[in-house]
Amino acid sequence: MAKVKPVEHLERVVIRFAGDSGDGMQLTGDRFTSETAAFGNDLATLPDFPAEIRAPAGSLPGVSGFQVHFADHDILTPGDQPSVLVAMNPAALKVNVGDLAKGGTIIVNTDAFNDRNLQKAGYASNPIADGLLSDFHVHEVALSSMTVEALKDVDGITSREAERSKNFFALGLMSWLYNRPAEGTLAFIESKFAGRPEIAEANTKAFKAGWNYGETSEDFAVSYEIAPARLEPGTYRQISGNTALTYGLVAASKLSGLPLFLGAYPITPASDVLEQLAQLKQFGVRTFQAEDEIAAAGAALGASFGGALGVTTSAGPGVVLKSETVGLAVALELPLVIVDVQRAGPSTGMPTKPEQGDLLMVMFGRNSFSPVPVVAAATPAGCFHAAIEAARIAIKYRTPVYLLSDAYLANGSEPWLIPDLSTLPDISTEFATGPNGDDGSFLPYKRDPETLARPWAIPGTPGLEHRIGGLEKENETGNISYDPENHDLMVQLRAAKIAGIAADIPLLELDDPDGADTLVLGWGSTYGAIGAAARRVRAGGRKVATAHLRHLNPFPSNTGDVVRAYDKILVPEINLGQLRMLIRAEYLVDAVGYNKVRGRPFLAAELADAITTLVDR
Amino acid sequence: MAKVKPVEHLERVVIRFAGDSGDGMQLTGDRFTSETAAFGNDLATLPDFPAEIRAPAGSLPGVSGFQVHFADHDILTPGDQPSVLVAMNPAALKVNVGDLAKGGTIIVNTDAFNDRNLQKAGYASNPIADGLLSDFHVHEVALSSMTVEALKDVDGITSREAERSKNFFALGLMSWLYNRPAEGTLAFIESKFAGRPEIAEANTKAFKAGWNYGETSEDFAVSYEIAPARLEPGTYRQISGNTALTYGLVAASKLSGLPLFLGAYPITPASDVLEQLAQLKQFGVRTFQAEDEIAAAGAALGASFGGALGVTTSAGPGVVLKSETVGLAVALELPLVIVDVQRAGPSTGMPTKPEQGDLLMVMFGRNSFSPVPVVAAATPAGCFHAAIEAARIAIKYRTPVYLLSDAYLANGSEPWLIPDLSTLPDISTEFATGPNGDDGSFLPYKRDPETLARPWAIPGTPGLEHRIGGLEKENETGNISYDPENHDLMVQLRAAKIAGIAADIPLLELDDPDGADTLVLGWGSTYGAIGAAARRVRAGGRKVATAHLRHLNPFPSNTGDVVRAYDKILVPEINLGQLRMLIRAEYLVDAVGYNKVRGRPFLAAELADAITTLVDR
Amino acid sequence: MSKGNGDLVQLTGKDFKSDQEVRWCPGCGDYAILNVVQGFMPELGLSRERLVFVSGIGCAARLPYYMQTYGMHSIHGRAPAIATGLAVTRPDLSVWVVTGDGDALSIGGNHLIHALRRNVNLKILLFNNRIYGLTKGQYSPTSELGKVTKSTPMGSLDYPFNPLSIAIGAEASFVARAIDTDKKGLTEVLGAAARHRGAAFVEILQNCNIYNDGAFDYVRDDKENRIYLESGERIRFGAEGEKGVVQYADGSLKIVDVEEAGENSLLVHDASHMQASLAFALSRITFETDGAVPLGVFRSLEREVYDDLMNDQLDAAREQSGEGDLATLLHTGDTWTVA
Amino acid sequence: MSKGNGDLVQLTGKDFKSDQEVRWCPGCGDYAILNVVQGFMPELGLSRERLVFVSGIGCAARLPYYMQTYGMHSIHGRAPAIATGLAVTRPDLSVWVVTGDGDALSIGGNHLIHALRRNVNLKILLFNNRIYGLTKGQYSPTSELGKVTKSTPMGSLDYPFNPLSIAIGAEASFVARAIDTDKKGLTEVLGAAARHRGAAFVEILQNCNIYNDGAFDYVRDDKENRIYLESGERIRFGAEGEKGVVQYADGSLKIVDVEEAGENSLLVHDASHMQASLAFALSRITFETDGAVPLGVFRSLEREVYDDLMNDQLDAAREQSGEGDLATLLHTGDTWTVA
Ligand SMILES: Cc1ncc(C[n+]2csc(CCOP(=O)(O)OP(=O)(O)O)c2C)c(N)n1
Ligand SMILES: Cc1ncc(C[n+]2csc(CCOP(=O)(O)OP(=O)(O)O)c2C)c(N)n1
Ligand code: SF4
Ligand code: SF4
Ligand SMILES: [Mg+2]
Ligand SMILES: [Mg+2]
């Protein structure tokens, strides 16, 4: 579509789309993101849904948002403050306007600012009219009525249905404003609504009407261009954490040659891993929606016993229920991957909101000493490799492994350079096929001297019939034993096996371009915010080092050296200091925390402030 | 019963009774202990049952043991090494002889040393005959046949039944040997077997026959006397940890004025708290044997909601299942006492054996940040006050509280100075009765400014109808809230409430008579062994300080001052270093551990060695 | 403990509305149920503080927030257990459990069946929409075999529970069924449940218009497919009562044309029959197998109530041994005195 | 995966004894069951490596240690869930679950009923001794009301489950009962369970001579109280077959004197009846109510098997979309290329 108005260049933009749950904001945001990705910007997104399925229309709890940050350079977070807010109704304005940068742009759907909606949003008067928005640049657009008007010739839809296309009008307008390629969206509409051509037509028309409105309306004097970012060459796609995690699990199954078995019970924000894997049966993936989380973990463990890659996925309130079964897996020494997509707690908490609250639970939340490796993803796309890594450790060491993600990674997305399959690790293993005892017997707890892993002898293997269980086992034979010294030995062996994994994982990478005396150490989804904050701090002329842990148990073998090399250590966490505690206990360094538990990611700005304060101390 | 043989004086004796599960060793040990207590010695006991209900007679796994340590001075442990072993059969000898001090005494039931039994115990030849026991002083006593002979005139019992009385023969003999008062046992037999007078007669006769055998047999030249210990004046009884805990819970109910509700699911070694409380219905105690541990905890929480003192008891594999419910209790801010009688793990582990493996689980084993106070008993009798203390904190701060005991405390016993009821704390509370909001409304999360506890408004109170739940709550109103800053505030408030308890618990007591530079810091059931070890170390001329934590969360407010005052800190734990980790993280002191995980208490001697090594370093 | 002081105050449904905004999807069957429940409450003749609603997690489980009574929105599946602890310690309260098909029959299945066999004095309302609403549309244990949902794109594989059959199999003493929009039927069933001392299990067919719309249209809309059970009456239904239920020699039930079969051949309903078999057989009549759905009280049998038995034991113990005395307790067994 | 290479080897019961010493109490009914199970194994015609015994925790749950097959002694109550994961991924195996009344019906109740409704191809043997053996004598969910045990000194308060009723209520496709010491009856039932594709639930009445001795003497010792069910046969029993079972018009069952009632009035057993009501009604005949106990196969109905359906879906998906290709998967949706 051609352009006549002048075009200005920008380096980066943060847009937030906000509207009622029923307004299709997630779809709008997704499409805008796809266009942006196709255009070649770097980007990061942050959806923010309401907890209710469909809270009452127009109400504050019903507001659904989607933020996308895109730039001509590589970026790390979805942005602290939107520069542009699209508000489909008063509630959306009310909930989001506080986050907007001063001087930012607001596009409001004036049609929705009627008395009823204003009242539901708790506005005594119309904020558009009464000067409340004077700090911002406001575009008043009659989105609904213009959409209905634009679609009056579409056959087979009611005017209510027509009005529903207003999100495509908004998308068209924004696509014009930021010079996004429209083809992808038009093709998407065709295929998505193939079954209902009248809807496809309506959405297409609405989109074009929005685009043309930008082009014609005097309210929009210029449009903006954000040049493509210089990204590594290769084929990209956009990917969310949950999808990356799903793909990682499937890849682990392929790479190991073990059929994937998922035991899961639905829970926000982990359910869609179950839902996505359920669609991949052609990969030999079995998904079992269990009666509860205990059964989900148990079934996965049973599948592992039989030689499958047993995986179970949940969020904190479900993962906590799996603890007893994970303890059994520790005793049985069988592979099991337990995925925890963390959310805000305690208890039911805020189901759709992220938090890093479960680290200590997965480390210690089982009766008695039962060490379990912990892997944590740092970015949405990083969930792919984290899943493969968790499976690798589980398979190689015959151990349960926790894989931590969170609600922010799960739903956030970013461009992903699709890996060449040949670069992925071989994580295959060998089942036991014959006796390993000197006397020709089979010793199920005789360990590999290097990994300390025991043989995995799966049912169906003639001659290796054996019994395993949760009672303490005699070393090597695996027979029940109450011998005191044997128990101590087994406790030590189980500890040594997990500790030994430190030799088999990458070293902690340190980013310290300037030789700083302050280290920021992070884990999990704070990766982006820490990186962005460090850039700001460095841009401000200060020195700071960063390092990010992807293995939380065991720590990479150089972790002690890294942390001891700094005078000051800051550990930002969306909890009250869980990694910080582990680091302090392990290395006796006076790590301090930056801890805000608000059910949302850190802002780069606040972290930059916290780092600056510490650097200057 | 009169005495003619000479009497020698001893300061202390450690006797272990060992026999088949069916031989009544626990009863024998219990009776001997009661006699000893009545005589006025200080004492400590350590029962050691097999895991099987009734392992095959004569087999090694079927051996049941009971150790009692008694002395003319105050003692702290059941003794490292028995000085006397009573072995009722070859298996009992085999299992226990290794623990016996060189030069110790063995009393064997020669009748049981037949080929069949020797073979079952894995003896190629008879150890009595073949010189294997040459390091010991062996008394060969035909316990079985002498018992049968002694009872031949008792009417109404078979010779098998007569043979069963042999444990009373042994008890009579030992009672003679150590000059124990016999009246208590004779009275006990009368009342215990009141319903079967022929058995009462048999046991009485067997007991007397054993006594008389000591008096007449040339094999026993002297008997021994251990003078009464100088104990604080008052009325004493013998008490095991589980009984003390039971009484403590009942006392807490009386002291608080709240009816006690116990939700429990049977599990070793916690079951008898349920069983004992079930016998105390006249105290208004309701015991609910639930379908599982989750329901047990849930029902207790429901009872608390209604204004009862809700308690749930279990061991590690059951406590882990309660975690989700405890998380709910954290969110609801209601009292709940969760008792964990720890046993060896991981998983099912060794159900009858002690371990200190659950500290980190109770600290951290819940999704997200959900702080819970932790109280740990240090001695069997100490379980009484620990239970009251746990209930006090739960009630006052409206919070779940974990109370840690273990298999050693649970079954071990010691003399207990029965407290004067007037010395017990008042732990009563007040339910909300009216509105607390400025506008006359009821605010279920408006906190007491001092304790930060919220009002406890129980159903049935007119006008205070309100709803609570596991979703995040708005401060004060308790309404569901997803507001980011509110969540952070609530997280901080929950943390502050628990941290603030530090001001309301006793300071950590330091025992440092000589001004040492080494501190031994313990918690839980290692109290006795640490104390005994410190005595040895000091007796050896070295200086060592000790301190024992009874509150693990929060720590007493002076803990930092105490630990920082020492150059060297040793934390002995029957785990791989759980308190040690907490102390290191909190106070950045280089605490080292002494860790052996053998399913049994530490020996004073090994701890003394470990302390000595550190002191000398 | 307070017994409440307003038992005689005349309340109306409105008095049971809390100040919280109701947040189900527009059109959800839960609204209808909430209205009926609130409207029914005054019939209990209890003041509001005597009422407690305990729920698990799910859309259904939000109901307690909307009731101006005491309430607890607990954790997924555990409401029956939590409510048991409350009910047995507080016999003065009327305790209601609100749960969904996932909450009650999936994660909470065990607590449900145990509460039923114990016959704890709870009124359990199961909102069955045959789907997981709150988590956005996965199949539930009552979803029909082959159901295509988010988690079963090729159709579900597990044969569903029949909530009433499992309840009867679990020794429930009171079992009934109603429809969200059937105000009269639902009110009657709530009344019968409230009058029943012991555990009362009520399945309420509830439409989730977002994820499983129309699941019960065959009986929600098509009233002639409703078989209203009345104890002591022959079982007949249809627009003109032209259909009825007979029992064959092998114990199986069958729908017949009344005219053909003769009125006297029709089965007489007896909700309080000693044997649970009749109620069980009735629970097997479903739309899928028979084209009609029985509603009302299937079973209502007086049986000893757990809470009462527990409280009786406390009384008996006190009668036997007197009110427990702590000092005496601490001194049980052998004691000795050091001077 | 290995399918085993010895299917045709002729094995005997001894081949299924492991080298572990059996450690139940002398006289325990578990010994008899173990013997029958070991003796029955060769009838399966499978080599040992194809067999897996999965158990929870309890005395009964120790059985896998004694079987020279694959085995897992898991955690309390969870065996059906664990076995489900194994069975659906390994259709080549024969998976047996061994459980006790506490393990299966108390803590594990939910997993049991879900395994049954799903019709997972598991053979579930519930050793019912109406007590908790391993934890030394607390009452269980099958203990009779008023039972005095360690945890209920004044008698238990909860009405017991009838294991078969709850299984049938949970849509079990195969339900049977046998007695520990009745070698013939137990062997027959094991055979029928093994032949049934899907979940087979077998209650085995087992004497715990330490904590609940004699619980089943009325049918273990008194053979005339055993009602052996035979599909297609009229139900009669007694020393001379003088007693029988009839069904009344209200669906209830009753024991009658055959001579008086007439042989033709007796109910004909039909284990594969479409309606579960008959099996349910038979499950309600107990010693307490009727002085006799039905044994054998109550219900055996062919129904789609969860594991098969799951594996069929995998095949269908592969047929539809071809064997999954990872590269293709990673490239789904919009992609773009940076040069
Ligand atoms: C332990 C735990 N597991 C899972 C969830 C997620 N979850 C919440 S409600 C629900 C199911 C809701 O279905 P149902 O009980 O039928 O209620 P409905 O929403 O349909 O009314 C699930 C799986 C949770 N909150 N907690
Ligand atoms: C999670 C957990 N809770 C409780 C226990 C303790 N426990 C072990 S077996 C058992 C009950 C055994 O009863 P049942 O299943 O009837 O088997 P039986 O011993 O009678 O054969 C209990 C309560 C446990 N091991 N794990
Ligand atoms: S999702 Fe379904 S059950 Fe839940 S509120 Fe919406 S319509 Fe009702
Ligand atoms: S306790 Fe009972 S069930 Fe357990 S082994 Fe002994 S006799 Fe058998
Ligand atoms: Mg539902
Ligand atoms: Mg049992």
Coordinates of N, CA, C and O in Angstrom, one line a residue, chain B residues 31 34 37 231 233-237 247 254 261 281-292 294-295 298-299 302 306 418 458-462 464-471 479-480, chain C residues 2 5 18 20 49 52 64-65 67-73 75 78 81-82 85-86 88-90 111 114 118 306 310-311 313-314 317-318 322-325 329-332 334-338:
Chain B
R31 N 9.9 -51.7 81.2 CA 9.7 -52.0 82.6 C 11.0 -51.7 83.3 O 11.0 -51.1 84.4
S34 N 11.3 -48.1 83.9 CA 10.4 -47.6 84.9 C 10.9 -47.9 86.3 O 10.9 -47.0 87.2
A37 N 13.7 -45.4 86.8 CA 13.2 -44.1 87.0 C 12.7 -44.0 88.4 O 13.0 -43.1 89.2
L231 N 18.5 -35.0 91.3 CA 17.7 -34.2 90.3 C 17.0 -33.1 91.1 O 16.8 -33.2 92.3
P233 N 14.2 -31.1 92.8 CA 13.0 -31.7 93.5 C 11.7 -31.5 92.7 O 11.6 -30.6 91.9
G234 N 10.8 -32.5 92.9 CA 9.5 -32.4 92.3 C 9.1 -33.8 91.9 O 9.8 -34.8 92.2
T235 N 7.9 -33.8 91.3 CA 7.4 -35.1 90.9 C 7.8 -35.4 89.4 O 7.7 -34.6 88.6
Y236 N 8.3 -36.6 89.2 CA 8.8 -37.0 87.9 C 8.0 -38.1 87.3 O 7.3 -38.9 88.0
R237 N 8.1 -38.3 86.1 CA 7.7 -39.4 85.3 C 8.6 -39.6 84.2 O 9.4 -38.7 83.8
Y247 N 0.8 -34.6 75.0 CA 0.4 -33.8 76.1 C 0.6 -32.3 75.9 O -0.2 -31.5 76.3
K254 N -5.8 -26.5 76.3 CA -6.3 -26.0 77.6 C -5.9 -24.6 77.8 O -6.6 -23.7 78.2
F261 N -8.3 -29.9 67.4 CA -8.7 -30.8 66.3 C -7.5 -31.3 65.7 O -6.6 -30.6 65.2
K281 N -10.5 -38.0 74.4 CA -11.7 -37.3 74.0 C -12.3 -36.5 75.1 O -13.0 -35.5 74.9
Q282 N -12.1 -36.9 76.4 CA -12.6 -36.2 77.5 C -12.0 -34.8 77.6 O -12.5 -33.9 78.3
F283 N -11.0 -34.6 76.9 CA -10.4 -33.2 76.8 C -11.0 -32.4 75.7 O -10.5 -31.4 75.3
G284 N -12.1 -32.9 75.1 CA -12.6 -32.2 73.9 C -11.8 -32.4 72.7 O -11.9 -31.6 71.8
V285 N -10.9 -33.3 72.7 CA -10.0 -33.5 71.5 C -10.7 -34.3 70.4 O -11.3 -35.4 70.7
R286 N -10.8 -33.7 69.2 CA -11.3 -34.5 68.1 C -10.2 -35.0 67.2 O -9.4 -34.2 66.8
T287 N -10.2 -36.3 67.0 CA -9.2 -36.8 66.1 C -9.9 -37.3 64.9 O -10.8 -38.1 64.9
F288 N -9.3 -36.9 63.7 CA -9.9 -37.2 62.4 C -8.9 -38.0 61.7 O -7.9 -37.4 61.3
Q289 N -9.1 -39.3 61.5 CA -8.2 -40.1 60.6 C -8.6 -39.8 59.2 O -9.6 -40.3 58.8
A290 N -7.9 -39.0 58.5 CA -8.3 -38.6 57.2 C -8.0 -39.6 56.1 O -7.3 -40.6 56.4
E291 N -8.4 -39.4 54.9 CA -8.1 -40.3 53.8 C -6.7 -40.2 53.3 O -6.2 -41.1 52.7
D292 N -6.1 -39.0 53.6 CA -4.7 -38.9 53.2 C -4.1 -37.6 54.0 O -4.9 -37.0 54.7
I294 N -3.2 -34.8 52.8 CA -3.7 -33.5 52.3 C -5.1 -33.2 53.0 O -5.3 -32.1 53.5
A295 N -5.9 -34.2 53.1 CA -7.2 -34.0 53.7 C -7.0 -33.8 55.2 O -7.7 -33.0 55.8
G298 N -6.0 -30.2 55.5 CA -7.1 -29.4 55.1 C -8.2 -29.4 56.2 O -8.7 -28.3 56.5
A299 N -8.5 -30.5 56.7 CA -9.5 -30.5 57.8 C -9.0 -29.7 59.0 O -9.8 -29.0 59.6
G302 N -9.6 -26.2 58.2 CA -11.0 -25.9 58.3 C -11.4 -25.7 59.7 O -12.2 -24.8 60.0
G306 N -12.8 -22.3 61.9 CA -14.0 -22.3 62.8 C -13.7 -22.0 64.2 O -14.5 -22.0 65.1
I418 N 7.5 -33.2 86.1 CA 6.2 -32.7 85.6 C 5.9 -31.3 86.0 O 6.0 -30.9 87.2
I458 N -14.5 -15.7 63.6 CA -14.9 -17.0 63.2 C -16.4 -17.0 62.8 O -17.2 -16.2 63.3
P459 N -16.8 -18.0 61.9 CA -18.2 -18.1 61.5 C -19.0 -18.2 62.8 O -18.6 -18.8 63.8
G460 N -20.2 -17.6 62.7 CA -21.1 -17.6 63.8 C -21.1 -16.2 64.5 O -21.9 -15.9 65.3
T461 N -20.1 -15.4 64.1 CA -20.0 -14.1 64.7 C -20.9 -13.1 63.8 O -20.5 -12.8 62.7
P462 N -22.0 -12.6 64.4 CA -22.9 -11.8 63.6 C -22.2 -10.5 63.1 O -21.4 -9.9 63.8
L464 N -19.8 -10.0 61.0 CA -18.4 -10.1 60.5 C -18.3 -11.1 59.3 O -17.2 -11.5 59.0
E465 N -19.4 -11.4 58.7 CA -19.3 -12.3 57.6 C -18.3 -11.8 56.6 O -18.3 -10.6 56.2
H466 N -17.4 -12.7 56.1 CA -16.4 -12.3 55.2 C -15.9 -13.5 54.4 O -16.2 -14.6 54.9
R467 N -15.2 -13.3 53.3 CA -14.7 -14.4 52.5 C -13.1 -14.3 52.5 O -12.6 -13.2 52.3
I468 N -12.5 -15.4 52.6 CA -11.0 -15.4 52.5 C -10.6 -16.5 51.5 O -11.4 -17.4 51.2
G469 N -9.5 -16.4 50.9 CA -9.1 -17.3 49.9 C -7.6 -17.2 49.6 O -6.9 -16.4 50.1
G470 N -7.2 -18.1 48.6 CA -5.8 -18.2 48.3 C -5.3 -17.2 47.2 O -4.1 -17.1 47.0
L471 N -6.3 -16.5 46.6 CA -5.8 -15.5 45.6 C -5.2 -14.3 46.4 O -5.5 -14.1 47.6
N479 N -10.1 -8.2 49.8 CA -10.7 -8.4 48.5 C -9.6 -8.9 47.5 O -8.5 -8.5 47.7
I480 N -10.0 -9.7 46.5 CA -9.1 -10.1 45.5 C -8.4 -8.9 44.9 O -9.1 -8.0 44.5
Chain C
S2 N -20.4 -18.6 69.4 CA -21.6 -17.8 69.1 C -22.5 -18.7 68.3 O -22.2 -19.3 67.3
N5 N -27.4 -14.5 66.7 CA -28.5 -14.0 67.5 C -29.7 -13.6 66.7 O -30.6 -12.9 67.1
S18 N -23.2 -10.4 48.4 CA -22.1 -9.6 49.0 C -21.8 -8.4 48.1 O -22.5 -8.2 47.1
Q20 N -19.3 -7.8 46.4 CA -18.3 -8.0 45.3 C -19.0 -8.1 44.0 O -20.1 -8.8 43.8
E49 N -24.6 -15.3 59.7 CA -23.3 -15.7 60.2 C -23.2 -17.2 60.5 O -22.1 -17.7 60.7
V52 N -21.7 -21.0 56.0 CA -20.4 -21.0 55.5 C -20.4 -21.7 54.1 O -20.9 -22.8 54.0
P64 N -18.5 -18.4 46.6 CA -18.5 -17.9 47.9 C -18.3 -16.4 48.0 O -18.9 -15.7 48.9
Y65 N -17.5 -15.8 47.1 CA -17.2 -14.4 47.1 C -18.5 -13.6 47.0 O -18.5 -12.4 47.4
M67 N -21.5 -14.4 48.2 CA -22.5 -14.7 49.2 C -22.1 -13.9 50.5 O -21.0 -13.9 51.0
Q68 N -23.1 -13.2 51.0 CA -22.9 -12.4 52.2 C -23.0 -13.3 53.4 O -23.9 -13.2 54.2
T69 N -22.1 -14.3 53.4 CA -22.0 -15.3 54.5 C -20.5 -15.4 54.8 O -19.7 -14.7 54.2
Y70 N -20.2 -16.3 55.7 CA -18.8 -16.6 55.8 C -18.4 -17.5 54.6 O -19.2 -18.2 54.1
G71 N -17.1 -17.4 54.2 CA -16.8 -18.2 53.1 C -15.3 -18.4 53.0 O -14.5 -17.6 53.5
M72 N -14.9 -19.5 52.3 CA -13.5 -19.7 52.0 C -13.4 -20.3 50.6 O -14.0 -21.3 50.2
H73 N -12.6 -19.6 49.8 CA -12.2 -20.0 48.5 C -10.8 -20.7 48.7 O -9.8 -20.0 48.8
I75 N -8.3 -24.3 48.0 CA -7.4 -24.7 46.9 C -8.1 -25.8 46.1 O -9.1 -26.4 46.6
R78 N -9.8 -29.5 47.3 CA -9.7 -29.8 48.7 C -10.9 -29.3 49.6 O -10.9 -29.5 50.8
A81 N -12.6 -31.7 52.2 CA -11.7 -32.0 53.4 C -11.7 -30.8 54.3 O -11.9 -31.0 55.5
I82 N -11.5 -29.6 53.8 CA -11.5 -28.4 54.7 C -12.9 -28.3 55.4 O -12.9 -28.0 56.6
G85 N -13.4 -30.6 58.4 CA -12.8 -30.1 59.6 C -13.7 -29.0 60.3 O -13.9 -29.0 61.5
L86 N -14.3 -28.2 59.4 CA -15.1 -27.1 60.0 C -16.4 -27.7 60.5 O -16.8 -27.3 61.6
V88 N -17.2 -30.7 61.6 CA -17.2 -31.6 62.8 C -16.9 -30.8 64.0 O -17.2 -31.2 65.1
T89 N -16.2 -29.7 63.9 CA -15.9 -28.9 65.1 C -17.0 -27.8 65.3 O -17.1 -27.3 66.4
R90 N -17.8 -27.5 64.4 CA -18.8 -26.5 64.5 C -20.2 -27.0 64.1 O -20.7 -26.5 63.1
H111 N -11.4 -36.8 48.1 CA -12.0 -36.1 49.3 C -13.5 -36.2 49.2 O -14.2 -36.3 50.2
H114 N -14.8 -39.7 50.1 CA -14.6 -39.9 51.5 C -15.6 -39.1 52.4 O -16.1 -39.6 53.4
R118 N -18.4 -40.9 54.8 CA -18.4 -40.6 56.2 C -19.7 -40.0 56.6 O -20.1 -40.0 57.7
Y306 N -21.3 -38.5 60.6 CA -20.0 -38.5 61.2 C -19.8 -37.5 62.3 O -19.3 -37.8 63.4
M310 N -19.0 -38.2 66.2 CA -17.8 -37.7 66.9 C -18.1 -36.9 68.1 O -17.5 -37.1 69.2
N311 N -19.1 -36.1 68.0 CA -19.4 -35.3 69.2 C -20.0 -36.2 70.3 O -19.8 -36.0 71.4
Q313 N -19.1 -39.2 70.9 CA -17.9 -39.9 71.5 C -17.3 -38.9 72.6 O -16.9 -39.4 73.6
L314 N -17.2 -37.7 72.2 CA -16.6 -36.7 73.2 C -17.5 -36.7 74.4 O -17.0 -36.7 75.5
A317 N -17.0 -39.9 76.4 CA -15.8 -39.9 77.1 C -15.8 -39.1 78.3 O -15.3 -39.4 79.4
R318 N -16.4 -37.9 78.2 CA -16.5 -37.0 79.4 C -17.4 -37.7 80.5 O -17.2 -37.5 81.7
G322 N -15.1 -38.1 83.1 CA -15.1 -36.7 83.6 C -14.4 -35.8 82.6 O -13.6 -36.3 81.8
E323 N -14.6 -34.5 82.7 CA -13.9 -33.5 81.9 C -12.4 -33.7 82.1 O -11.9 -33.8 83.3
G324 N -11.6 -33.8 81.0 CA -10.2 -34.1 81.1 C -9.5 -33.1 82.0 O -9.7 -31.9 81.9
D325 N -8.6 -33.6 82.9 CA -7.9 -32.7 83.8 C -6.4 -32.8 83.4 O -5.8 -33.9 83.4
L329 N -3.6 -35.9 83.7 CA -3.0 -36.5 82.5 C -1.5 -36.5 82.6 O -0.9 -37.6 82.3
L330 N -0.9 -35.4 83.0 CA 0.5 -35.4 83.0 C 1.1 -36.4 84.0 O 2.2 -36.8 83.9
H331 N 0.3 -36.7 85.0 CA 0.7 -37.6 86.1 C 0.4 -39.1 85.8 O 0.6 -39.9 86.6
T332 N -0.2 -39.4 84.7 CA -0.6 -40.8 84.4 C 0.6 -41.7 84.4 O 1.7 -41.3 84.0
D334 N 3.5 -44.4 86.0 CA 4.4 -44.3 87.2 C 5.0 -42.9 87.4 O 5.5 -42.4 86.4
T335 N 4.9 -42.4 88.6 CA 5.6 -41.2 88.9 C 6.5 -41.4 90.1 O 6.2 -42.4 90.9
W336 N 7.4 -40.5 90.3 CA 8.2 -40.6 91.6 C 8.6 -39.2 92.0 O 8.6 -38.3 91.1
T337 N 8.9 -39.1 93.2 CA 9.1 -37.7 93.7 C 10.5 -37.6 94.3 O 11.0 -38.4 95.0
V338 N 11.2 -36.5 93.9 CA 12.5 -36.2 94.4 C 12.3 -35.1 95.4 O 11.7 -34.1 95.0

